[in-house]
């Protein structure tokens, strides 16, 4: 399974398990290109597909007929124009393939089954005080088995893989989680990707959780939006990702790890972004005030916490995010910034508005102010991002790169 996770996404045999043995390198690349444009732009007629891909009309027609025969594309309703034959838009078949996404967090683990367009079909969540490799593997195997039991044999064959999104260097977070170091040390040698792959017989991919969420935003987020954007995910700890020219840039494996960035908080003190804009800070404030935080990690629905405490945290987080954005834009001229997280939708919107206001108070001389937007996926971003890893690796022109790193094991 290790070769499966590190395979070149454009290698000729990489689609053979789903699309059949006829595929060769150029054919695979062209089919991926067609699927990528339909995933990004939505339904398109064959003539438009030929135009955007640069394929000949005949080649585009052959490829789309093949993808339709494989069950990956569907015909839309004919669109009649003023002259000539009606055009028939082709679109991604949601049931053409399915994907599993496992999000391993510091306070919870989540497994989702999605269709080809990112709709969550099944979801299981387990909350804990801290993660262990053994419990994580046991949860994943049990839940994948339970999901497969609900699928027909034909549906099972369409499950194209499992993506795992998890923080790298998990053993380094023992102090922040408030648990003894020896309880997190097993992560130093653990290889949950290998162990899960051996148990479920699926291609298994692994990426950093924040990078995966960024990849999910790219794959499932708004169509025809900026190709260069900075992404933040506000979770137990804040993380992020970098998208350049429409691709997630991972560098040596952990680019966009924005948490350690030095920023100033609302009082002007120099701190790291992870200390001022993570939900662990909100949890600490709530606990100090005697609030019950037991539901904080179970759901983002119905948060009923003291609004003054939440607003104080939000103001500090927005100030820190604004400083981080300013510093990042001095290095890369991002056209947009997207902010998402394990937050109720109204609180995410308030955070984005507060970041915009904080940016207006900073000196952007010589820099272009980016468009600050709310992320599209919300609390499910990391799990959907995990599912997007096998989707990208198996079907799309490379966008989000699965990482298999010794640092993650």
CSV table of C-alpha atoms in Angstrom, one decimal:
chain,number,residue,atom,x,y,z
A,1,UNK,CA,0.0,0.0,0.0
A,2,UNK,CA,2.9,2.4,0.4
A,3,UNK,CA,3.4,2.4,-3.4
A,4,UNK,CA,-0.3,3.3,-3.8
A,5,UNK,CA,0.1,6.3,-1.6
A,6,UNK,CA,3.2,7.7,-3.3
A,7,UNK,CA,2.3,6.9,-6.9
A,8,UNK,CA,2.6,9.7,-9.5
A,9,UNK,CA,-1.0,10.9,-10.1
A,10,UNK,CA,-0.6,10.9,-13.9
A,11,UNK,CA,1.0,7.4,-14.1
A,12,UNK,CA,-0.9,5.4,-16.7
A,13,UNK,CA,-2.1,2.6,-14.4
A,14,UNK,CA,-3.4,4.8,-11.6
A,15,UNK,CA,-7.0,4.7,-12.8
A,16,UNK,CA,-7.1,1.1,-14.0
A,17,UNK,CA,-8.9,-0.1,-10.8
A,18,UNK,CA,-11.9,2.1,-11.6
A,19,UNK,CA,-11.7,2.9,-15.3
A,20,UNK,CA,-10.5,-0.4,-16.7
A,21,UNK,CA,-7.4,-1.7,-18.3
A,22,UNK,CA,-7.6,0.3,-21.6
A,23,UNK,CA,-5.9,3.4,-20.0
A,24,UNK,CA,-2.5,4.6,-21.1
A,25,UNK,CA,-0.5,7.7,-19.9
A,26,UNK,CA,-1.8,10.4,-22.3
A,27,UNK,CA,-5.4,9.0,-22.2
A,28,UNK,CA,-5.3,9.1,-18.4
A,29,UNK,CA,-4.0,12.6,-18.4
A,30,UNK,CA,-6.7,13.8,-20.8
A,31,UNK,CA,-9.5,12.1,-18.8
A,32,UNK,CA,-8.2,13.6,-15.6
A,33,UNK,CA,-8.1,17.0,-17.3
A,34,UNK,CA,-11.8,16.6,-18.4
A,35,UNK,CA,-12.9,15.5,-14.9
A,36,UNK,CA,-10.9,18.3,-13.3
A,37,UNK,CA,-12.6,21.0,-15.4
A,38,UNK,CA,-16.1,19.6,-14.9
A,39,UNK,CA,-15.3,19.4,-11.1
A,40,UNK,CA,-14.2,23.0,-11.1
A,41,UNK,CA,-16.6,24.6,-13.6
A,42,UNK,CA,-19.8,22.5,-13.3
A,43,UNK,CA,-21.7,21.0,-16.3
A,44,UNK,CA,-20.3,21.8,-19.7
A,45,UNK,CA,-21.2,20.8,-23.3
A,46,UNK,CA,-18.6,18.9,-25.3
A,47,UNK,CA,-17.7,21.9,-27.4
A,48,UNK,CA,-16.9,23.9,-24.3
A,49,UNK,CA,-14.9,21.1,-22.8
A,50,UNK,CA,-12.8,20.9,-26.0
A,51,UNK,CA,-12.3,24.7,-25.8
A,52,UNK,CA,-11.1,24.8,-22.2
A,53,UNK,CA,-9.0,21.7,-22.3
A,54,UNK,CA,-7.4,22.4,-25.7
A,55,UNK,CA,-8.4,19.0,-27.0
A,56,UNK,CA,-9.8,18.5,-30.4
A,57,UNK,CA,-13.6,18.2,-30.7
A,58,UNK,CA,-13.2,14.5,-31.7
A,59,UNK,CA,-10.8,13.7,-28.8
A,60,UNK,CA,-13.1,15.5,-26.3
A,61,UNK,CA,-16.1,13.6,-27.6
A,62,UNK,CA,-14.3,10.2,-27.4
A,63,UNK,CA,-13.1,10.9,-23.9
A,64,UNK,CA,-16.4,12.0,-22.6
A,65,UNK,CA,-18.2,9.0,-24.1
A,66,UNK,CA,-15.7,6.8,-22.3
A,67,UNK,CA,-16.1,8.5,-19.0
A,68,UNK,CA,-19.9,8.3,-19.4
A,69,UNK,CA,-19.6,4.6,-20.1
A,70,UNK,CA,-17.6,4.2,-16.9
A,71,UNK,CA,-20.4,5.9,-15.0
A,72,UNK,CA,-18.3,8.9,-14.0
A,73,UNK,CA,-20.3,11.4,-16.1
A,74,UNK,CA,-24.0,12.1,-16.7
A,75,UNK,CA,-25.8,13.8,-19.5
A,76,UNK,CA,-27.8,16.9,-18.5
A,77,UNK,CA,-30.9,18.3,-20.1
A,78,UNK,CA,-30.4,19.6,-23.7
A,79,UNK,CA,-29.9,23.3,-23.9
A,80,UNK,CA,-31.5,24.8,-26.9
A,81,UNK,CA,-29.9,27.9,-28.5
A,82,UNK,CA,-31.2,30.1,-31.2
A,83,UNK,CA,-29.7,28.1,-34.1
A,84,UNK,CA,-28.4,24.5,-34.6
A,85,UNK,CA,-28.7,21.4,-32.6
A,86,UNK,CA,-29.2,21.7,-28.8
A,87,UNK,CA,-26.1,21.3,-26.7
A,88,UNK,CA,-26.0,18.6,-24.1
A,89,UNK,CA,-24.1,19.5,-20.9
A,90,UNK,CA,-22.1,16.8,-19.3
A,91,UNK,CA,-21.6,16.7,-15.5
A,92,UNK,CA,-19.9,14.7,-12.8
A,93,UNK,CA,-22.0,11.7,-11.7
A,94,UNK,CA,-22.2,12.0,-7.9
A,95,UNK,CA,-22.5,8.3,-7.6
A,96,UNK,CA,-19.6,7.6,-10.0
A,97,UNK,CA,-17.2,7.1,-7.1
A,98,UNK,CA,-17.1,7.3,-3.4
A,99,UNK,CA,-14.4,8.3,-1.0
A,100,UNK,CA,-13.6,7.9,2.7
A,101,UNK,CA,-12.1,10.6,4.8
A,102,UNK,CA,-10.6,10.1,8.3
A,103,UNK,CA,-9.9,13.2,10.4
A,104,UNK,CA,-7.7,12.6,13.3
A,105,UNK,CA,-7.8,15.5,15.7
A,106,UNK,CA,-6.4,16.3,19.1
A,107,UNK,CA,-9.8,16.1,20.7
A,108,UNK,CA,-11.9,13.9,18.3
A,109,UNK,CA,-11.7,11.5,15.4
A,110,UNK,CA,-14.2,11.6,12.5
A,111,UNK,CA,-14.9,9.4,9.5
A,112,UNK,CA,-17.0,10.4,6.5
A,113,UNK,CA,-18.1,8.7,3.3
A,114,UNK,CA,-18.6,11.2,0.4
A,115,UNK,CA,-19.7,11.0,-3.1
A,116,UNK,CA,-17.9,12.3,-6.2
A,117,UNK,CA,-19.0,15.9,-5.5
A,118,UNK,CA,-18.3,16.0,-1.8
A,119,UNK,CA,-21.7,15.3,-0.4
A,120,UNK,CA,-21.3,13.6,3.0
A,121,UNK,CA,-23.3,10.3,2.9
A,122,UNK,CA,-22.3,8.9,6.2
A,123,UNK,CA,-20.5,10.3,9.2
A,124,UNK,CA,-19.2,9.0,12.6
A,125,UNK,CA,-17.5,11.1,15.3
A,126,UNK,CA,-15.8,10.1,18.5
A,127,UNK,CA,-14.6,12.6,21.1
A,128,UNK,CA,-11.7,11.9,23.5
A,129,UNK,CA,-9.3,13.6,25.8
A,130,UNK,CA,-6.3,12.7,23.6
A,131,UNK,CA,-5.7,10.4,20.6
A,132,UNK,CA,-3.8,7.1,20.6
A,133,UNK,CA,-2.7,5.2,17.5
A,134,UNK,CA,-4.3,1.9,18.6
A,135,UNK,CA,-7.7,3.6,19.3
A,136,UNK,CA,-7.5,5.5,16.1
A,137,UNK,CA,-6.9,2.4,14.0
A,138,UNK,CA,-9.6,0.5,15.8
A,139,UNK,CA,-12.1,3.3,15.2
A,140,UNK,CA,-11.3,3.6,11.5
A,141,UNK,CA,-11.4,-0.2,10.8
A,142,UNK,CA,-14.7,-0.6,12.8
A,143,UNK,CA,-16.4,2.3,11.1
A,144,UNK,CA,-15.2,1.5,7.6
A,145,UNK,CA,-16.5,-2.1,8.1
A,146,UNK,CA,-19.8,-0.8,9.3
A,147,UNK,CA,-20.1,1.6,6.3
A,148,UNK,CA,-19.3,-1.2,3.9
A,149,UNK,CA,-22.0,-3.3,5.4
A,150,UNK,CA,-24.5,-0.7,4.4
A,151,UNK,CA,-23.3,-0.6,0.7
A,152,UNK,CA,-24.3,-2.8,-2.1
A,153,UNK,CA,-21.5,-4.8,-3.8
A,154,UNK,CA,-21.6,-2.4,-6.8
A,155,UNK,CA,-21.2,0.6,-4.4
A,156,UNK,CA,-18.3,-1.0,-2.5
A,157,UNK,CA,-16.4,-1.4,-5.8
A,158,UNK,CA,-16.8,2.4,-6.3
A,159,UNK,CA,-15.0,3.3,-3.0
A,160,UNK,CA,-11.8,4.6,-4.5
A,161,UNK,CA,-9.7,5.1,-1.3
A,162,UNK,CA,-9.3,6.5,2.1
A,163,UNK,CA,-7.6,9.8,2.9
A,164,UNK,CA,-6.3,10.5,6.4
A,165,UNK,CA,-5.9,14.1,7.7
A,166,UNK,CA,-4.0,14.4,10.9
A,167,UNK,CA,-1.6,16.8,12.7
A,168,UNK,CA,2.1,16.0,12.1
A,169,UNK,CA,4.3,15.5,15.2
A,170,UNK,CA,1.4,14.6,17.4
A,171,UNK,CA,3.8,13.6,20.2
A,172,UNK,CA,4.9,17.2,20.6
A,173,UNK,CA,1.4,18.3,21.8
A,174,UNK,CA,1.3,16.4,25.1
A,175,UNK,CA,1.8,19.5,27.2
A,176,UNK,CA,-0.8,21.5,25.3
A,177,UNK,CA,-3.3,18.6,25.7
A,178,UNK,CA,-2.6,18.4,29.4
A,179,UNK,CA,-1.6,14.7,29.3
A,180,UNK,CA,1.7,13.0,30.3
A,181,UNK,CA,4.3,12.8,27.5
A,182,UNK,CA,4.5,9.0,27.7
A,183,UNK,CA,0.8,8.8,26.5
A,184,UNK,CA,1.6,10.6,23.3
A,185,UNK,CA,5.0,9.0,22.6
A,186,UNK,CA,3.6,6.0,20.8
A,187,UNK,CA,2.9,8.4,17.9
A,188,UNK,CA,6.6,8.6,17.2
A,189,UNK,CA,6.7,5.1,15.7
A,190,UNK,CA,3.1,4.6,14.7
A,191,UNK,CA,2.1,4.2,11.1
A,192,UNK,CA,-1.7,4.3,11.1
A,193,UNK,CA,-1.8,4.6,7.3
A,194,UNK,CA,0.0,1.2,7.0
A,195,UNK,CA,-2.1,-0.4,9.7
A,196,UNK,CA,-5.4,0.7,8.4
A,197,UNK,CA,-4.5,-0.2,4.8
A,198,UNK,CA,-3.6,-3.7,5.9
A,199,UNK,CA,-7.0,-4.1,7.6
A,200,UNK,CA,-9.4,-2.7,5.0
A,201,UNK,CA,-7.6,-3.4,1.7
A,202,UNK,CA,-8.0,0.1,0.2
A,203,UNK,CA,-5.6,2.6,-1.2
A,204,UNK,CA,-4.8,4.8,1.8
A,205,UNK,CA,-3.3,8.3,1.6
A,206,UNK,CA,-2.2,10.7,4.4
A,207,UNK,CA,-1.7,14.4,4.7
A,208,UNK,CA,-1.4,17.1,7.4
A,209,UNK,CA,-4.9,18.0,8.7
A,210,UNK,CA,-4.7,21.7,7.9
A,211,UNK,CA,-3.2,21.1,4.4
A,212,UNK,CA,-6.0,18.5,3.8
A,213,UNK,CA,-8.6,21.1,4.8
A,214,UNK,CA,-7.0,23.5,2.4
A,215,UNK,CA,-7.1,20.8,-0.3
A,216,UNK,CA,-10.8,20.2,0.4
A,217,UNK,CA,-11.5,23.9,0.0
A,218,UNK,CA,-9.7,23.8,-3.4
A,219,UNK,CA,-11.5,20.7,-4.6
A,220,UNK,CA,-15.0,21.3,-3.2
A,221,UNK,CA,-15.0,25.1,-2.6
A,222,UNK,CA,-16.2,27.9,-4.8
A,223,UNK,CA,-15.8,27.5,-8.6
A,224,UNK,CA,-13.9,30.0,-10.7
A,225,UNK,CA,-12.4,31.7,-7.6
A,226,UNK,CA,-8.9,32.9,-7.0
A,227,UNK,CA,-6.0,30.7,-7.9
A,228,UNK,CA,-3.7,32.1,-5.2
A,229,UNK,CA,-5.1,32.1,-1.7
A,230,UNK,CA,-4.0,31.7,1.9
A,231,UNK,CA,-6.2,29.4,4.0
A,232,UNK,CA,-6.7,29.3,7.8
A,233,UNK,CA,-8.6,26.6,9.7
A,234,UNK,CA,-9.5,27.5,13.3
A,235,UNK,CA,-9.6,24.2,15.2
A,236,UNK,CA,-8.3,23.0,18.6
A,237,UNK,CA,-5.1,24.6,17.2
A,238,UNK,CA,-5.1,26.9,14.2
A,239,UNK,CA,-3.4,25.7,11.0
A,240,UNK,CA,-3.5,26.5,7.4
A,241,UNK,CA,-2.4,26.0,3.8
A,242,UNK,CA,-1.1,27.8,0.8
A,243,UNK,CA,-2.6,27.6,-2.7
A,244,UNK,CA,-0.5,28.9,-5.6
A,245,UNK,CA,-1.6,28.7,-9.2
A,246,UNK,CA,-4.6,26.6,-8.3
A,247,UNK,CA,-2.5,23.9,-6.4
A,248,UNK,CA,-1.9,23.3,-2.7
A,249,UNK,CA,1.8,24.1,-2.1
A,250,UNK,CA,3.1,21.7,0.6
A,251,UNK,CA,6.9,22.4,0.3
A,252,UNK,CA,8.8,19.7,2.1
A,253,UNK,CA,5.5,18.4,3.5
A,254,UNK,CA,4.3,21.0,6.0
A,255,UNK,CA,4.2,24.4,4.2
A,256,UNK,CA,1.4,26.6,5.4
A,257,UNK,CA,1.8,25.5,9.1
A,258,UNK,CA,0.7,29.0,10.1
A,259,UNK,CA,0.3,28.4,13.9
A,260,UNK,CA,3.9,29.3,14.9
A,261,UNK,CA,3.8,32.7,13.1
A,262,UNK,CA,4.7,35.5,15.5
A,263,UNK,CA,1.8,38.1,15.8
A,264,UNK,CA,0.7,40.8,18.1
A,265,UNK,CA,-2.5,40.3,20.1
A,266,UNK,CA,-5.1,42.9,20.9
A,267,UNK,CA,-2.9,44.4,23.6
A,268,UNK,CA,0.2,44.7,21.4
A,269,UNK,CA,2.1,41.8,22.9
A,270,UNK,CA,4.1,39.5,20.6
A,271,UNK,CA,2.8,35.9,20.7
A,272,UNK,CA,2.4,33.0,18.3
A,273,UNK,CA,-0.8,32.8,16.2
A,274,UNK,CA,-1.6,29.4,17.7
A,275,UNK,CA,-1.9,31.0,21.2
A,276,UNK,CA,-4.3,33.8,20.1
A,277,UNK,CA,-6.5,32.2,17.4
A,278,UNK,CA,-7.0,28.6,18.5
A,279,UNK,CA,-10.1,27.2,20.1
A,280,UNK,CA,-8.1,25.9,22.9
A,281,UNK,CA,-7.8,29.5,24.0
A,282,UNK,CA,-11.5,29.9,23.9
A,283,UNK,CA,-12.0,26.7,25.9
A,284,UNK,CA,-9.5,27.9,28.6
A,285,UNK,CA,-11.4,31.2,28.9
A,286,UNK,CA,-14.8,29.4,29.2
A,287,UNK,CA,-13.5,26.9,31.8
A,288,UNK,CA,-11.9,29.7,33.9
A,289,UNK,CA,-15.4,31.4,34.0
A,290,UNK,CA,-17.0,28.1,35.1
A,291,UNK,CA,-18.6,27.3,31.8
A,292,UNK,CA,-19.3,23.7,30.8
A,293,UNK,CA,-17.3,23.0,27.6
A,294,UNK,CA,-18.3,19.3,27.2
A,295,UNK,CA,-20.2,20.0,24.0
A,296,UNK,CA,-17.5,22.2,22.4
A,297,UNK,CA,-16.0,19.3,20.4
A,298,UNK,CA,-19.1,17.3,19.8
A,299,UNK,CA,-20.9,19.7,17.5
A,300,UNK,CA,-20.9,23.3,16.3
A,301,UNK,CA,-24.6,23.6,16.6
A,302,UNK,CA,-26.3,25.3,19.5
A,303,UNK,CA,-23.3,26.8,21.2
A,304,UNK,CA,-24.6,28.7,24.2
A,305,UNK,CA,-21.5,30.2,25.8
A,306,UNK,CA,-21.1,33.6,27.4
A,307,UNK,CA,-21.1,36.0,24.5
A,308,UNK,CA,-18.7,38.4,26.2
A,309,UNK,CA,-16.1,35.7,26.6
A,310,UNK,CA,-16.6,34.5,23.0
A,311,UNK,CA,-16.3,38.1,21.7
A,312,UNK,CA,-13.2,38.8,23.7
A,313,UNK,CA,-11.5,35.7,22.2
A,314,UNK,CA,-12.8,36.6,18.7
A,315,UNK,CA,-11.3,40.1,18.9
A,316,UNK,CA,-7.9,38.8,19.9
A,317,UNK,CA,-8.0,36.1,17.3
A,318,UNK,CA,-9.0,38.6,14.6
A,319,UNK,CA,-6.1,40.9,15.5
A,320,UNK,CA,-3.6,37.9,15.3
A,321,UNK,CA,-5.0,36.7,12.0
A,322,UNK,CA,-4.8,40.2,10.5
A,323,UNK,CA,-1.1,40.4,11.4
A,324,UNK,CA,-0.4,37.0,10.1
A,325,UNK,CA,-2.1,37.9,6.8
A,326,UNK,CA,-0.1,41.0,6.5
A,327,UNK,CA,3.2,39.1,6.9
A,328,UNK,CA,2.1,36.4,4.5
A,329,UNK,CA,1.1,38.9,1.8
A,330,UNK,CA,4.5,40.5,2.0
A,331,UNK,CA,5.9,37.1,0.9
A,332,UNK,CA,3.3,35.9,-1.6
A,333,UNK,CA,0.8,38.3,-3.2
A,334,UNK,CA,-2.3,36.4,-2.3
A,335,UNK,CA,-5.5,37.6,-4.0
A,336,UNK,CA,-7.7,36.1,-1.3
A,337,UNK,CA,-7.7,34.7,2.2
A,338,UNK,CA,-10.2,32.1,3.3
A,339,UNK,CA,-11.0,31.5,6.9
A,340,UNK,CA,-12.8,28.3,8.1
A,341,UNK,CA,-13.0,26.3,11.2
A,342,UNK,CA,-14.8,24.3,13.8
A,343,UNK,CA,-17.2,27.2,14.5
A,344,UNK,CA,-20.9,27.9,14.1
A,345,UNK,CA,-21.6,29.6,10.8
A,346,UNK,CA,-22.5,32.9,12.4
A,347,UNK,CA,-19.3,32.9,14.5
A,348,UNK,CA,-17.2,32.2,11.4
A,349,UNK,CA,-18.9,35.1,9.7
A,350,UNK,CA,-18.2,37.4,12.7
A,351,UNK,CA,-14.6,36.3,12.7
A,352,UNK,CA,-14.2,37.1,9.0
A,353,UNK,CA,-15.8,40.5,9.5
A,354,UNK,CA,-13.5,41.3,12.5
A,355,UNK,CA,-10.4,40.3,10.5
A,356,UNK,CA,-11.4,42.6,7.7
A,357,UNK,CA,-11.9,45.4,10.1
A,358,UNK,CA,-8.5,44.7,11.8
A,359,UNK,CA,-6.8,44.7,8.4
A,360,UNK,CA,-8.2,48.1,7.6
A,361,UNK,CA,-6.4,49.4,10.7
A,362,UNK,CA,-3.0,48.0,9.6
A,363,UNK,CA,-0.5,49.6,7.3
A,364,UNK,CA,-0.7,47.9,3.9
A,365,UNK,CA,1.6,50.4,2.1
A,366,UNK,CA,3.2,48.6,-0.8
A,367,UNK,CA,1.0,45.6,-0.5
A,368,UNK,CA,-2.3,44.6,-2.1
A,369,UNK,CA,-5.1,44.0,0.4
A,370,UNK,CA,-6.5,40.5,-0.2
A,371,UNK,CA,-10.2,39.6,-0.3
A,372,UNK,CA,-11.0,38.0,3.0
A,373,UNK,CA,-13.6,35.3,2.6
A,374,UNK,CA,-15.4,32.7,4.7
A,375,UNK,CA,-14.3,29.1,3.9
A,376,UNK,CA,-16.9,27.0,2.1
A,377,UNK,CA,-16.7,23.7,4.0
A,378,UNK,CA,-17.1,24.8,7.6
A,379,UNK,CA,-16.6,22.3,10.4
A,380,UNK,CA,-16.4,19.4,8.0
A,381,UNK,CA,-13.4,20.9,6.1
A,382,UNK,CA,-10.7,18.5,7.5
A,383,UNK,CA,-12.8,15.3,7.0
A,384,UNK,CA,-13.9,16.5,3.5
A,385,UNK,CA,-10.3,17.4,2.8
A,386,UNK,CA,-9.2,13.9,3.8
A,387,UNK,CA,-11.8,12.5,1.3
A,388,UNK,CA,-10.5,14.9,-1.3
A,389,UNK,CA,-7.0,13.3,-1.1
A,390,UNK,CA,-8.0,10.0,-2.8
A,391,UNK,CA,-10.3,11.9,-5.1
A,392,UNK,CA,-7.5,14.1,-6.4
A,393,UNK,CA,-5.0,11.3,-6.5
A,394,UNK,CA,-7.2,9.0,-8.5
A,395,UNK,CA,-9.2,11.3,-10.8
A,396,UNK,CA,-8.0,14.9,-11.0
A,397,UNK,CA,-5.0,16.7,-12.4
A,398,UNK,CA,-2.8,17.2,-9.4
A,399,UNK,CA,-4.2,19.8,-7.0
A,400,UNK,CA,-3.8,18.6,-3.5
A,401,UNK,CA,-0.7,16.4,-3.0
A,402,UNK,CA,-1.0,13.5,-0.6
A,403,UNK,CA,2.0,13.4,1.7
A,404,UNK,CA,3.6,10.4,3.2
A,405,UNK,CA,6.2,11.6,5.6
A,406,UNK,CA,8.3,10.1,8.3
A,407,UNK,CA,7.2,13.2,10.4
A,408,UNK,CA,3.6,12.0,10.2
A,409,UNK,CA,4.3,8.5,11.5
